[in-house]
Structure formats: structure tokens, C-alpha cells
mmCIF file of C-alpha atoms in Angstrom:
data_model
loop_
_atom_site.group_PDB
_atom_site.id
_atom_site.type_symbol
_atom_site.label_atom_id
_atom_site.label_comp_id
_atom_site.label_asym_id
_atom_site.label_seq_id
_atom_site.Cartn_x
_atom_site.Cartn_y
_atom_site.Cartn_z
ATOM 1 C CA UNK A 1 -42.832 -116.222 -128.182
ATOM 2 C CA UNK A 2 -42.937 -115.290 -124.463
ATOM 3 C CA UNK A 3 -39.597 -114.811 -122.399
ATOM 4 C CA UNK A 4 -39.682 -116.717 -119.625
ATOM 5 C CA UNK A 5 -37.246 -114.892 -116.837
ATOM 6 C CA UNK A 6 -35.084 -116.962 -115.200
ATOM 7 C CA UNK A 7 -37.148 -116.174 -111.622
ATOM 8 C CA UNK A 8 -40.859 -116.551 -111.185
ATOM 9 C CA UNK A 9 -41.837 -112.927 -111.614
ATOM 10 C CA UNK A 10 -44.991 -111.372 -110.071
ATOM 11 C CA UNK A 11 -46.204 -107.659 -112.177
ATOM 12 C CA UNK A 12 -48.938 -105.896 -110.428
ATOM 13 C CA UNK A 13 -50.728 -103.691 -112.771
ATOM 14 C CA UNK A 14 -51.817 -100.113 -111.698
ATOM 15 C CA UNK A 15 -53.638 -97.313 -113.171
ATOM 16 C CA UNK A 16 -55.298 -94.107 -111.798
ATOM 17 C CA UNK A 17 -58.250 -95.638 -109.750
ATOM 18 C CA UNK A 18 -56.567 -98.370 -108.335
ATOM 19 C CA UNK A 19 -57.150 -99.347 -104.477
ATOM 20 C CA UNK A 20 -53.908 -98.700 -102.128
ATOM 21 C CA UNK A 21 -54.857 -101.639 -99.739
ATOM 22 C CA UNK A 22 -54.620 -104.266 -102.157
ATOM 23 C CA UNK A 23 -51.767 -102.988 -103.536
ATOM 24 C CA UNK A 24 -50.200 -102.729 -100.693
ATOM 25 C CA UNK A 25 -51.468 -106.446 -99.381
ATOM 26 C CA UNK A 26 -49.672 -107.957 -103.210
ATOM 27 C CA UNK A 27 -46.712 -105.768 -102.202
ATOM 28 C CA UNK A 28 -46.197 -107.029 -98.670
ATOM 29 C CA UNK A 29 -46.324 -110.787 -99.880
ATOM 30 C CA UNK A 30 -44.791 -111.235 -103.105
ATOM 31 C CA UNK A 31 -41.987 -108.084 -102.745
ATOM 32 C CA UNK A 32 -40.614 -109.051 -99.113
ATOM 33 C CA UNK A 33 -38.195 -111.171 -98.358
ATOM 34 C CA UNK A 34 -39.834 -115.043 -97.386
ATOM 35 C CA UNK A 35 -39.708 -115.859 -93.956
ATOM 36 C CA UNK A 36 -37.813 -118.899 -94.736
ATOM 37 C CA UNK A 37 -35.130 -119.721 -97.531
ATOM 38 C CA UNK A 38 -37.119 -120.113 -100.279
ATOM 39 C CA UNK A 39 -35.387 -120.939 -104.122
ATOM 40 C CA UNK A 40 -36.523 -118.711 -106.905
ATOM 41 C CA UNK A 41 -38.801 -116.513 -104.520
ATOM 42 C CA UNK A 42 -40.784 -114.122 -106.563
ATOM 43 C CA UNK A 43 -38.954 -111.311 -108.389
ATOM 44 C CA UNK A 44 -41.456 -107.791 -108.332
ATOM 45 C CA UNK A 45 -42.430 -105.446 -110.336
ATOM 46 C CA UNK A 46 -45.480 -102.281 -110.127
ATOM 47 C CA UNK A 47 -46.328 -101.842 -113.541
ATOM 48 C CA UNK A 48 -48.276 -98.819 -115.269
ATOM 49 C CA UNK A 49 -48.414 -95.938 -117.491
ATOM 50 C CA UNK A 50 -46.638 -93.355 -116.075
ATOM 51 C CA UNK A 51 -47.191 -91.620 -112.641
ATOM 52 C CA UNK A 52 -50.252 -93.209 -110.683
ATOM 53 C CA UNK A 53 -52.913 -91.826 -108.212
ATOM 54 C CA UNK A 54 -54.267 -94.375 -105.701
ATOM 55 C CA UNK A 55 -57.426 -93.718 -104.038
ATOM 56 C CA UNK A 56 -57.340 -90.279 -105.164
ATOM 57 C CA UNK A 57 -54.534 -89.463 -103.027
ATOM 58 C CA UNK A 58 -50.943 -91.467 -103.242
ATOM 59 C CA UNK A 59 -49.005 -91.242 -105.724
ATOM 60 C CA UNK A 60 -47.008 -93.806 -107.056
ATOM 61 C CA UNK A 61 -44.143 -94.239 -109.865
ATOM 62 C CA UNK A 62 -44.239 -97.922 -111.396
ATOM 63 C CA UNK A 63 -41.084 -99.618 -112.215
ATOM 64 C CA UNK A 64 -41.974 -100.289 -115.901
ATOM 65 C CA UNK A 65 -44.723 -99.692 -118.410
ATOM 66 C CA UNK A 66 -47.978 -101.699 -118.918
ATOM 67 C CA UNK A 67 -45.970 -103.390 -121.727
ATOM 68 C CA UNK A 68 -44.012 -105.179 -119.406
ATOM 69 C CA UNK A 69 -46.714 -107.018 -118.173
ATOM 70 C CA UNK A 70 -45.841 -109.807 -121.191
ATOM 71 C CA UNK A 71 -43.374 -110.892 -119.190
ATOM 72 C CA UNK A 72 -44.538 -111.628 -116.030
ATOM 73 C CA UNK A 73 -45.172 -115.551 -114.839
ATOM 74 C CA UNK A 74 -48.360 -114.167 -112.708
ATOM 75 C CA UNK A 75 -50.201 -110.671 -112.964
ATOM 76 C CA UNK A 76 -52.180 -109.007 -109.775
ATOM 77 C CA UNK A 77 -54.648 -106.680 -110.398
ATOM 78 C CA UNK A 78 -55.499 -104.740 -107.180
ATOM 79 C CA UNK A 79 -59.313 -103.574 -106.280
ATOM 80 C CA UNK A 80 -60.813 -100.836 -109.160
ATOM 81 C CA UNK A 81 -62.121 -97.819 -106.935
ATOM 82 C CA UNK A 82 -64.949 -97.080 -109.281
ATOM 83 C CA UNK A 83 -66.972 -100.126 -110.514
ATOM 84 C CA UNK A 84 -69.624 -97.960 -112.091
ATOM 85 C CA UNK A 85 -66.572 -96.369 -114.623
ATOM 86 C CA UNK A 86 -64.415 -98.778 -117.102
ATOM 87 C CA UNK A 87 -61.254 -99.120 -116.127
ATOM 88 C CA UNK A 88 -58.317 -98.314 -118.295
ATOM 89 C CA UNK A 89 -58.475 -99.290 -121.997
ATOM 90 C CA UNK A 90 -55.001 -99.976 -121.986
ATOM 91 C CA UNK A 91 -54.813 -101.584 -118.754
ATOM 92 C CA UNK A 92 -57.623 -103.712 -120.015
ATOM 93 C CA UNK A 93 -55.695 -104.279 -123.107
ATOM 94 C CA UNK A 94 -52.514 -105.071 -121.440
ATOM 95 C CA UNK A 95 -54.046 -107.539 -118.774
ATOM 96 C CA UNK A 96 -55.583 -109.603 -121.684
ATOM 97 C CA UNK A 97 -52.091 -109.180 -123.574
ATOM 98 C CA UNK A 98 -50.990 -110.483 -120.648
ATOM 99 C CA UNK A 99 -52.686 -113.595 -120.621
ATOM 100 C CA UNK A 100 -52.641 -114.322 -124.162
ATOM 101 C CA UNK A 101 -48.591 -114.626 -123.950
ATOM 102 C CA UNK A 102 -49.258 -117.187 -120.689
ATOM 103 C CA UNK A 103 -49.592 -114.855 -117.721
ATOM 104 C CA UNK A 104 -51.362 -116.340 -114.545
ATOM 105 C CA UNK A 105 -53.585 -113.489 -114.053
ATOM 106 C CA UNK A 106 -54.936 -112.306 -110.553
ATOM 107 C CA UNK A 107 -57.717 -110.393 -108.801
ATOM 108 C CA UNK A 108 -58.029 -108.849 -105.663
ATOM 109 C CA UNK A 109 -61.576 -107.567 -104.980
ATOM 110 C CA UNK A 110 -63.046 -105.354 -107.429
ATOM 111 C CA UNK A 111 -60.237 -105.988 -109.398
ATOM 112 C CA UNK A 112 -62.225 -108.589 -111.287
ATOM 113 C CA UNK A 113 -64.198 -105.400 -113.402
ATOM 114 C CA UNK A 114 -60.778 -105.583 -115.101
ATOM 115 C CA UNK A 115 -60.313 -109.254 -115.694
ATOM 116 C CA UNK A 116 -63.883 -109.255 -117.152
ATOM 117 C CA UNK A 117 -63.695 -105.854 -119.212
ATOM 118 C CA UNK A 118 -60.751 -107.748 -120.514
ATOM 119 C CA UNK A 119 -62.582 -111.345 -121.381
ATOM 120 C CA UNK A 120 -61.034 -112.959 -119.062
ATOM 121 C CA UNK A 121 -63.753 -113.779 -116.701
ATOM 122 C CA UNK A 122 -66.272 -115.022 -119.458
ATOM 123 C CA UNK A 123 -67.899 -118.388 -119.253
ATOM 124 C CA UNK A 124 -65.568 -118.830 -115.993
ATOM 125 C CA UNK A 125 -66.579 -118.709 -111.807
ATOM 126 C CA UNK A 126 -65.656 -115.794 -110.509
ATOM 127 C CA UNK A 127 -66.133 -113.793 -107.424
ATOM 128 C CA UNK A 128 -65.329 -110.187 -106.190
ATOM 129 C CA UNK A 129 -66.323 -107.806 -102.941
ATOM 130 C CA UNK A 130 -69.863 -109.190 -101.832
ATOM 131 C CA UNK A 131 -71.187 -105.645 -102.532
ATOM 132 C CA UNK A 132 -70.517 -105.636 -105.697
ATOM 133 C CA UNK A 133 -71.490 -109.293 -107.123
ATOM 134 C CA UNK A 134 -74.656 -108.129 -108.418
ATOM 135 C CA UNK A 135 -73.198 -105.235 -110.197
ATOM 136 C CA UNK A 136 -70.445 -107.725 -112.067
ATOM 137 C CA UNK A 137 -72.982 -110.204 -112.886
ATOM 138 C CA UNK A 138 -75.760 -107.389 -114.401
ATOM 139 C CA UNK A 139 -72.655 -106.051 -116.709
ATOM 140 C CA UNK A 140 -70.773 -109.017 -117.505
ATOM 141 C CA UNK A 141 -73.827 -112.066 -117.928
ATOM 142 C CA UNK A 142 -71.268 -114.251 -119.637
ATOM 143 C CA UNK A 143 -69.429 -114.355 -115.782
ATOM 144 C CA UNK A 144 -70.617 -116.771 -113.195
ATOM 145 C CA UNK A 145 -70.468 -114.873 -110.295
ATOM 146 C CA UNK A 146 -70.161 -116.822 -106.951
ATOM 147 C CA UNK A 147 -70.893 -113.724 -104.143
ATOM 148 C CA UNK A 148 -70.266 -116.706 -101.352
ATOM 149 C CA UNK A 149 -66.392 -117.795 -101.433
ATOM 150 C CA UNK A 150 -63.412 -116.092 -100.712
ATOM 151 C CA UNK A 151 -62.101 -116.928 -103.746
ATOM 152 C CA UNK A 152 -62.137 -118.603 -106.667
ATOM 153 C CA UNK A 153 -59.061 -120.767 -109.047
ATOM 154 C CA UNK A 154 -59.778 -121.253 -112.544
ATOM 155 C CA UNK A 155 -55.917 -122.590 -112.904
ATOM 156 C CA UNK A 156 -54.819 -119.619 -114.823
ATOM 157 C CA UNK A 157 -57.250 -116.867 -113.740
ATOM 158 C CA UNK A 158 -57.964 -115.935 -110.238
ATOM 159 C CA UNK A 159 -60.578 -113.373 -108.622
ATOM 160 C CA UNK A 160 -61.150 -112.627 -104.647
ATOM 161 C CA UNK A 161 -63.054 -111.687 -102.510
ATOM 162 C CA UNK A 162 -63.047 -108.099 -101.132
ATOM 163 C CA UNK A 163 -60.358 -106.688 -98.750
ATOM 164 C CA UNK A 164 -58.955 -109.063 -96.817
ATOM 165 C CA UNK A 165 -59.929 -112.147 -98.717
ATOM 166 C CA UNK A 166 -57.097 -110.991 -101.152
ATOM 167 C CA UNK A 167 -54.738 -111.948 -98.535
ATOM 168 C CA UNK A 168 -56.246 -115.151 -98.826
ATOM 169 C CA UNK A 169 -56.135 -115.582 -102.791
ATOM 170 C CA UNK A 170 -52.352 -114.547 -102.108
ATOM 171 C CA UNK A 171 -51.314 -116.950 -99.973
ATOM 172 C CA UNK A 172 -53.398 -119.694 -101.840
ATOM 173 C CA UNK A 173 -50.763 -118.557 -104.507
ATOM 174 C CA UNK A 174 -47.685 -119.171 -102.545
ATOM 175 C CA UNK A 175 -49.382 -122.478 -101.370
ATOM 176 C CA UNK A 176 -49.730 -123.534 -104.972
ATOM 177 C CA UNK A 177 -46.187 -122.435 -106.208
ATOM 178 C CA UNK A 178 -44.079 -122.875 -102.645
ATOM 179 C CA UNK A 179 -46.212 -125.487 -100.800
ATOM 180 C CA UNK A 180 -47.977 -125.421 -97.436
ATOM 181 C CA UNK A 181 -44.941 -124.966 -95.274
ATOM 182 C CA UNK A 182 -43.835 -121.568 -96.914
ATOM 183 C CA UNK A 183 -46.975 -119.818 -97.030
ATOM 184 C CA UNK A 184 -48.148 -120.619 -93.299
ATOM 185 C CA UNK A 185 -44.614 -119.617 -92.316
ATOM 186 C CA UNK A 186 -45.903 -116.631 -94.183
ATOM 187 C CA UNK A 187 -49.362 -116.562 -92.735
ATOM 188 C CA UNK A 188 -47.499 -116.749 -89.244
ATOM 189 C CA UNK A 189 -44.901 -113.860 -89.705
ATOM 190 C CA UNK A 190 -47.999 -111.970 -90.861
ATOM 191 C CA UNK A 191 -50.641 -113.008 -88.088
ATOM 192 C CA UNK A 192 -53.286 -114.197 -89.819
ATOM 193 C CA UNK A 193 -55.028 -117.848 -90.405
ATOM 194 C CA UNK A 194 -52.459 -119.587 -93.216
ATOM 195 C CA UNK A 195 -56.328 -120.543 -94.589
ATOM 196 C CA UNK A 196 -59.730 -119.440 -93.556
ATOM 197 C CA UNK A 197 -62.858 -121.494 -93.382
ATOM 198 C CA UNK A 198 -65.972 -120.464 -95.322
ATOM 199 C CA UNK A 199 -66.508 -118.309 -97.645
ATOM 200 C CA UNK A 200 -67.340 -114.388 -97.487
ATOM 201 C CA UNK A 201 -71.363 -115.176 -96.901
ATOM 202 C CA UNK A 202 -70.701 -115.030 -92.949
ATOM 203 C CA UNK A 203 -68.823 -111.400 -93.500
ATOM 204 C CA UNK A 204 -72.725 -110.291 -95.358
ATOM 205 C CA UNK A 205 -75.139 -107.995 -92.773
ATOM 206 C CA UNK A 206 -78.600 -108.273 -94.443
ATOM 207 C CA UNK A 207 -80.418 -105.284 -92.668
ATOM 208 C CA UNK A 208 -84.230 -105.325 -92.265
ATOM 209 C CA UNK A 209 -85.295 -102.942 -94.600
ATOM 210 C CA UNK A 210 -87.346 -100.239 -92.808
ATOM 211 C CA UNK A 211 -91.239 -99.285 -93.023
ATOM 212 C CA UNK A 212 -90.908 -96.349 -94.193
ATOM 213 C CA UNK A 213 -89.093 -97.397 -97.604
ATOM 214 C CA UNK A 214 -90.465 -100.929 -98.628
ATOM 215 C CA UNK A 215 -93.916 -101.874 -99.390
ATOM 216 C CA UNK A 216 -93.768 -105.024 -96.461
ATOM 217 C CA UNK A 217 -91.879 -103.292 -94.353
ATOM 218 C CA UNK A 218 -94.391 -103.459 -91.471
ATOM 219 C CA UNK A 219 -95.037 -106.968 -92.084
ATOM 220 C CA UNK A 220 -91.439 -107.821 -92.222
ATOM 221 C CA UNK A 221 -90.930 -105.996 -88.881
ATOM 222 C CA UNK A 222 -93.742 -107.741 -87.269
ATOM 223 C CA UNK A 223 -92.708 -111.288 -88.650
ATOM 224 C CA UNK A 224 -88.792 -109.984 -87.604
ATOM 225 C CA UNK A 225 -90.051 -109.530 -84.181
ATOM 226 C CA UNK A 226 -91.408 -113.127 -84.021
ATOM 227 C CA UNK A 227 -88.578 -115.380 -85.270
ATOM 228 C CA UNK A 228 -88.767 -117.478 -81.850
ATOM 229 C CA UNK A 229 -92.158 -118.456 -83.012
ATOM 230 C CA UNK A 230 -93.390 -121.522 -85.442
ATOM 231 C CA UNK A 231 -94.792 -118.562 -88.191
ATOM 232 C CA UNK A 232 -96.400 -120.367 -91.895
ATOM 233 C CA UNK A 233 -96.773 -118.631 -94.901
ATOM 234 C CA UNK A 234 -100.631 -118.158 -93.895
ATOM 235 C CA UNK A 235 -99.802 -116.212 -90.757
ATOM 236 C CA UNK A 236 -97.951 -113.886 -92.853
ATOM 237 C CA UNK A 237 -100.734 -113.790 -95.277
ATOM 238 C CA UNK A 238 -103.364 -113.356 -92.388
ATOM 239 C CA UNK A 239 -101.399 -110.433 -90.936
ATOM 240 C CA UNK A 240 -100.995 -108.895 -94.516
ATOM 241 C CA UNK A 241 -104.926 -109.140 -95.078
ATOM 242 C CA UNK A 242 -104.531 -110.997 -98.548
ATOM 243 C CA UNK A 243 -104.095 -114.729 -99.661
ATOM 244 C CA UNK A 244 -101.270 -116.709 -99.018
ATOM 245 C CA UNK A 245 -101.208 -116.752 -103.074
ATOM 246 C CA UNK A 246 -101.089 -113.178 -103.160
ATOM 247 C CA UNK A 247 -98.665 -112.859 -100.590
ATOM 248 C CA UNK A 248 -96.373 -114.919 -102.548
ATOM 249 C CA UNK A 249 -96.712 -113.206 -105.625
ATOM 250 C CA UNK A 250 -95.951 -110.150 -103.993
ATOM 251 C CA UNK A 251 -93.262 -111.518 -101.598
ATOM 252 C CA UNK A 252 -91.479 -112.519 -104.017
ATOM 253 C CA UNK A 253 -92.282 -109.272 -106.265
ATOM 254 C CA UNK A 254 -90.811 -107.292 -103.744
ATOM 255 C CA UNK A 255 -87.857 -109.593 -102.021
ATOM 256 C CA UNK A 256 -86.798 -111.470 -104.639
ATOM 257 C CA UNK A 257 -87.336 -114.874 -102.465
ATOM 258 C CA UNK A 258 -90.159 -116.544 -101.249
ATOM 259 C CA UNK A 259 -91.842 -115.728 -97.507
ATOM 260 C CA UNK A 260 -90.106 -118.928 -95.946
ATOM 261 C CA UNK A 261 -86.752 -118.751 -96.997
ATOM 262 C CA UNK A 262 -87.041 -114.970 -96.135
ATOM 263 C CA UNK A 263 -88.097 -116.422 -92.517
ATOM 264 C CA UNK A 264 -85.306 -118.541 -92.871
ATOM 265 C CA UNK A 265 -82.726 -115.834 -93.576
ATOM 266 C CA UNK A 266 -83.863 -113.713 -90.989
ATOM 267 C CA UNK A 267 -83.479 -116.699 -88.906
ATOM 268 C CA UNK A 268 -80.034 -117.405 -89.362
ATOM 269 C CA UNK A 269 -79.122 -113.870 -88.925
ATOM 270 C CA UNK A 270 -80.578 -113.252 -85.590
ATOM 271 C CA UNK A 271 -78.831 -116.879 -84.853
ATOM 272 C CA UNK A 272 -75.336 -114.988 -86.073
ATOM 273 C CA UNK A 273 -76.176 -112.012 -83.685
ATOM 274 C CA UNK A 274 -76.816 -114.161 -80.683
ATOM 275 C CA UNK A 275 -73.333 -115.958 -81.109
ATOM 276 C CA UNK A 276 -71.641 -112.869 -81.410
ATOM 277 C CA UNK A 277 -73.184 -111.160 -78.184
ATOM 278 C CA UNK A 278 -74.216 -113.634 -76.353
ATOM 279 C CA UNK A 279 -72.537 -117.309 -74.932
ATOM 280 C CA UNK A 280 -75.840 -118.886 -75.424
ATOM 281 C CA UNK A 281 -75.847 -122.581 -76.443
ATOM 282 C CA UNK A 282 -76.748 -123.721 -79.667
ATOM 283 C CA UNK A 283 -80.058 -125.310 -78.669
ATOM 284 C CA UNK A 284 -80.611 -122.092 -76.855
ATOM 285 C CA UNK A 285 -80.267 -119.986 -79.869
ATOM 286 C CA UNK A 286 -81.982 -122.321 -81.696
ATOM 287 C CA UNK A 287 -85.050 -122.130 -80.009
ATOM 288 C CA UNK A 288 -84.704 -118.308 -79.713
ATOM 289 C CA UNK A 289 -84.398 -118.229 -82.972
ATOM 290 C CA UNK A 290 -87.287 -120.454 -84.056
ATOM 291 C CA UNK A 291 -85.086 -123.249 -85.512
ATOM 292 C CA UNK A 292 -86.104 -125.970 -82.825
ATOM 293 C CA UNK A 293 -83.311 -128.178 -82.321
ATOM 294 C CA UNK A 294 -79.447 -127.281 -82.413
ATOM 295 C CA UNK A 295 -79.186 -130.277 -85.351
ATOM 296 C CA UNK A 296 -81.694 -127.936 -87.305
ATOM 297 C CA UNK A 297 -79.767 -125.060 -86.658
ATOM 298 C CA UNK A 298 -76.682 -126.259 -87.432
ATOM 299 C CA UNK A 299 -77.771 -127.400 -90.665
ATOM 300 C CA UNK A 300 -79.370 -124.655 -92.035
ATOM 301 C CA UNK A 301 -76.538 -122.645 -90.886
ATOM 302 C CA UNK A 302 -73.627 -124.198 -92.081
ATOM 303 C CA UNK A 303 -75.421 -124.445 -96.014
ATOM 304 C CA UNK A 304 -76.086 -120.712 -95.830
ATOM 305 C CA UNK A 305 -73.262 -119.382 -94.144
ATOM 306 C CA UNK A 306 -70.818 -121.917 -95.077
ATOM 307 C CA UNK A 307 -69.417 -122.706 -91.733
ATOM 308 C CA UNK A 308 -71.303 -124.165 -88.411
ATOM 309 C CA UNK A 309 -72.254 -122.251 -85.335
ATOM 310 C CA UNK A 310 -69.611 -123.261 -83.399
ATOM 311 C CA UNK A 311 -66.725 -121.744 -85.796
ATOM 312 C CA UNK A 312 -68.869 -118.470 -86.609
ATOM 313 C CA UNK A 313 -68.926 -117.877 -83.192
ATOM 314 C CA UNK A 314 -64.757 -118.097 -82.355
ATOM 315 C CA UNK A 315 -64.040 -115.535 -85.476
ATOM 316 C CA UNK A 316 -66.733 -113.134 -84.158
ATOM 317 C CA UNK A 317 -68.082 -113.418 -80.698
ATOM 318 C CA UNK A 318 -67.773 -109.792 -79.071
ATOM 319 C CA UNK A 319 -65.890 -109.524 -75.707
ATOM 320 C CA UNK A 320 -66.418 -106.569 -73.450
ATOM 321 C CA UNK A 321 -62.974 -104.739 -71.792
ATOM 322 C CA UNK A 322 -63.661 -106.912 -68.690
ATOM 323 C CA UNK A 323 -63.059 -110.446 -70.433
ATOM 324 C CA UNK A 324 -66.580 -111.165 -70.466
ATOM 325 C CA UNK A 325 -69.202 -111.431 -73.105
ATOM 326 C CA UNK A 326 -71.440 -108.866 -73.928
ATOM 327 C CA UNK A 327 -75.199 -109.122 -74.283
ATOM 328 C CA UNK A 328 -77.941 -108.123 -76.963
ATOM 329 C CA UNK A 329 -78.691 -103.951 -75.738
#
């Protein structure tokens, strides 16, 4: 039978490998004192096997072993440095321990190699740092990985988002435990949005892969350096010298997608670099960017980016010293 302690107690689990940041990020929230009286604010506790090395370089001493991790109401599990090692056996071990006796178990980044080396994750949504989505779906197949969201809450498992989206799966936790007013008090004391829009797919830069190492890459260029344009797959297929058939075939051979929704990605990422350097209208950049209207735009946009122009554009539009925005080089 599981002890429950008389607070709500938050264990953050650490091993060799571990990423500082996200440590750090659990620490600031759940082991400082709340902004505003709070009753039975979390008790905490950094739990691991003896002496730790984060990021290969600070060195920590936990409170209590891995065992203690039984105890805990909610368990964090910062970022894992090396996703292309297993973590810990017996950090795996004790995680899953940790859920079995009724622990709310927690995420932040790549700490969701953990939570699905441990079974956690299996036949459940999860999500982790966007680079690293298709490297937890390849090992763990059983996982739905969701590379779009900055997090995701199965109820008693959690996973975020890389870096800063932890913050967010943090205060989502206060939120659900505390309620809205203590965890944007929170969000305030710590200057940053109590909850952002979107998910992670408007942090993603999808570079134009060069000639020189991909087998379109001069017909991607020239089709890149056309987006204004009304292009069809048999322009493409004209310029590449083979059937729009073939073209397919090896589009998608090649890109993984099909030549229009390439030429609509490319599309909506030229439309996300002219709202962050430019002040350009929305019909503006949608003609620029071959889109036609600003309805168009908007549409497209907000499905693959998952929030509309306008809102893109007040998170990231670049401002020169002067005040003033800056323009495309």
C-alpha cells in the first residue's frame, strides 16, 4: 500500500545524463515558495542514486534515493541528454515503480525516452523536443507521438515539449492542482504567458535542403524561388524533364510528401519569414507567397502551424535597435 504524505509531494528523478535546464525549470516552480498563500503547496524532493553529473558538468547530491520515488504524489523527469543511449535501468525501473504505486508521472522534453523505456508511454499520445519525435516514434512504435503540441495530459502521465514548453507542462500542473489564479500569479512572478497558444509546430525551421546533397535539390530551389507564382504539379514535372507520374513517385520517394503539399509547406514558411521581418499585410504576404487571398492564407496557416498569422507574428516579428521593423536582406 502506498503512503500518502500528508503534503502533495513533487520527486524529480535524476541520473547521470540528465539535462540541468529542466531541472532547474521543475526546481524553480514546484521548490519555491508560491507567490501567493497557497494550502498544501508542494513539498520537494531531487531524487537519485548517489552523486549526479548534469550535462556532463554539475554535479549534484539528491536528497534521497531512487526508492523514494514510491512516495511521491507526482514524479518529473527532466530532458535525457543522450536519446540515442538507454537511460538508467534503475531509473527506468524506479519511474515505472513509481507509477505502479499511483505516482502522477511527468516529462519534460526528452525526458519522455524514460517514460517510454519504462512502458509508460505505450498505446498513449505523447510528445517530446520536435527534433527528436521521429527518433521516439522509430524506437517506441507502440507510442503515438504528436511532434505538434506543447504538451500532452494523459491524466496520470504527462510528456512536453522541448525546453521551454516544460515550463508550460509545469504550470498546466499547478493549474490542474491549484487552479488558474495560482499558476498565472506564478506565470506573472516568472514573466512568461500563464498559457501559450499553439503548439511547438510554429517553433519548427524546415530548411531547403541544398543541391548539392538531395537528388531534387535544383528543382526544389527553382520551385522555392517561385512560391509567388500559381506552380501545378506539371510545371514541376516539365522543369524536371519526366511525367508528372514520375515526378510523384519520386517526390514522394525522396520527400516523404507529395509535390503540392511540399509547395504548400514551403509556402507557409516563406509566409512565417515575411511576418517576422517584414510588417506586410496578410493579403500582401499572401500574394507574395502564392496563397491568393489572406482567407486562404489564414487557413492553411492556422491548420499547419496551429495558430493564425496575426498571433505568429506578435510572438516573433523581429524589431531592429531603432524600434522599427526589419526587412528580408
Amino acid at each position: 500500500m502506498r503512503t500518502i504524505p500528508d503534503v502533495s509531494t513533487v520527486a524529480i528523478a535524476v541520473a547521470d545524463g540528465i539535462l540541468h535546464f529542466e531541472l532547474a525549470l521543475a526546481y524553480e516552480l514546484f521548490g519555491t515558495v508560491p507567490p501567493v498563500p497557497v494550502e498544501d503547496w508542494y513539498e520537494l524532493a531531487i531524487c537519485g542514486a548517489g552523486t549526479v553529473r548534469a550535462d556532463g558538468r554539475f554535479l549534484l547530491e539528491p536528497d534521497c534515493g531512487l526508492d523514494r520515488l514510491v512516495l511521491a504524489d507526482t514524479v518529473i523527469v527532466p530532458g535525457w541528454a543522450d536519446v540515442d543511449t538507454d537511460p538508467p535501468a534503475e531509473l527506468v525501473e524506479a519511474v515505472r515503480a513509481a507509477h505502479e504505486a499511483g505516482a502522477r508521472v511527468a516529462s519534460l522534453c526528452t525526458g519522455a525516452f524514460v517514460l517510454a523505456a519504462a512502458g509508460l508511454l505505450e498505446g498513449r499520445r505523447a510528445t517530446t523536443h520536435w527534433a527528436h519525435t521521429e527518433v521516439l516514434a522509430a524506437r517506441f512504435p507502440g507510442v503515438e507521438v504528436d511532434p505538434d503540441v506543447l504538451y500532452v495530459d494523459n491524466g496520470s502521465v504527462l510528456t512536453s515539449a522541448g525546453k521551454a514548453a516544460a515550463m508550460d507542462l509545469c504550470l498546466h500542473l499547478v493549474r490542474r492542482d491549484h487552479g488558474s489564479v495560482i499558476a498565472n500569479a506564478l506565470a506573472r512572478r516568472l514573466v512568461v504567458q500563464p498559457h501559450r497558444p499553439g503548439g511547438q509546430a510554429q517553433f519548427v525551421a524546415t530548411p531547403m535542403p541544398e543541391q548539392h546533397d538531395h537528388p531534387l535539390g535544383e528543382l526544389l530551389a527553382w520551385a522555392a524561388g517561385r512560391l509567388d507564382q500559381p506552380l501545378t504539379v506539371e510545371d514541376l514535372a516539365r522543369r524536371a524533364n519526366m511525367s508528372s507520374r514520375h515526378l510523384g513517385r519520386h517526390f514522394r520517394s525522396m520527400t516523404g510528401t507529395t509535390p503540392l503539399q511540399w509547395l504548400l509547406t514551403q509556402r507557409i514558411h516563406r509566409a512565417q519569414e515575411l511576418l517576422e521581418t517584414t510588417d506586410d499585410s496578410v493579403e500582401v504576404i499572401a500574394e507574395a507567397t502564392g496563397m491568393g487571398t489572406g482567407a486562404t492564407l489564414r487557413r492553411h496557416f492556422n491548420r499547419t502551424v496551429g495558430v493564425p498569422p496575426d498571433a505568429y507574428r506578435r510572438t516573433f516579428h523581429r524589431r531592429r535597435a531603432d524600434g522599427t521593423a526589419g526587412s528580408p536582406g
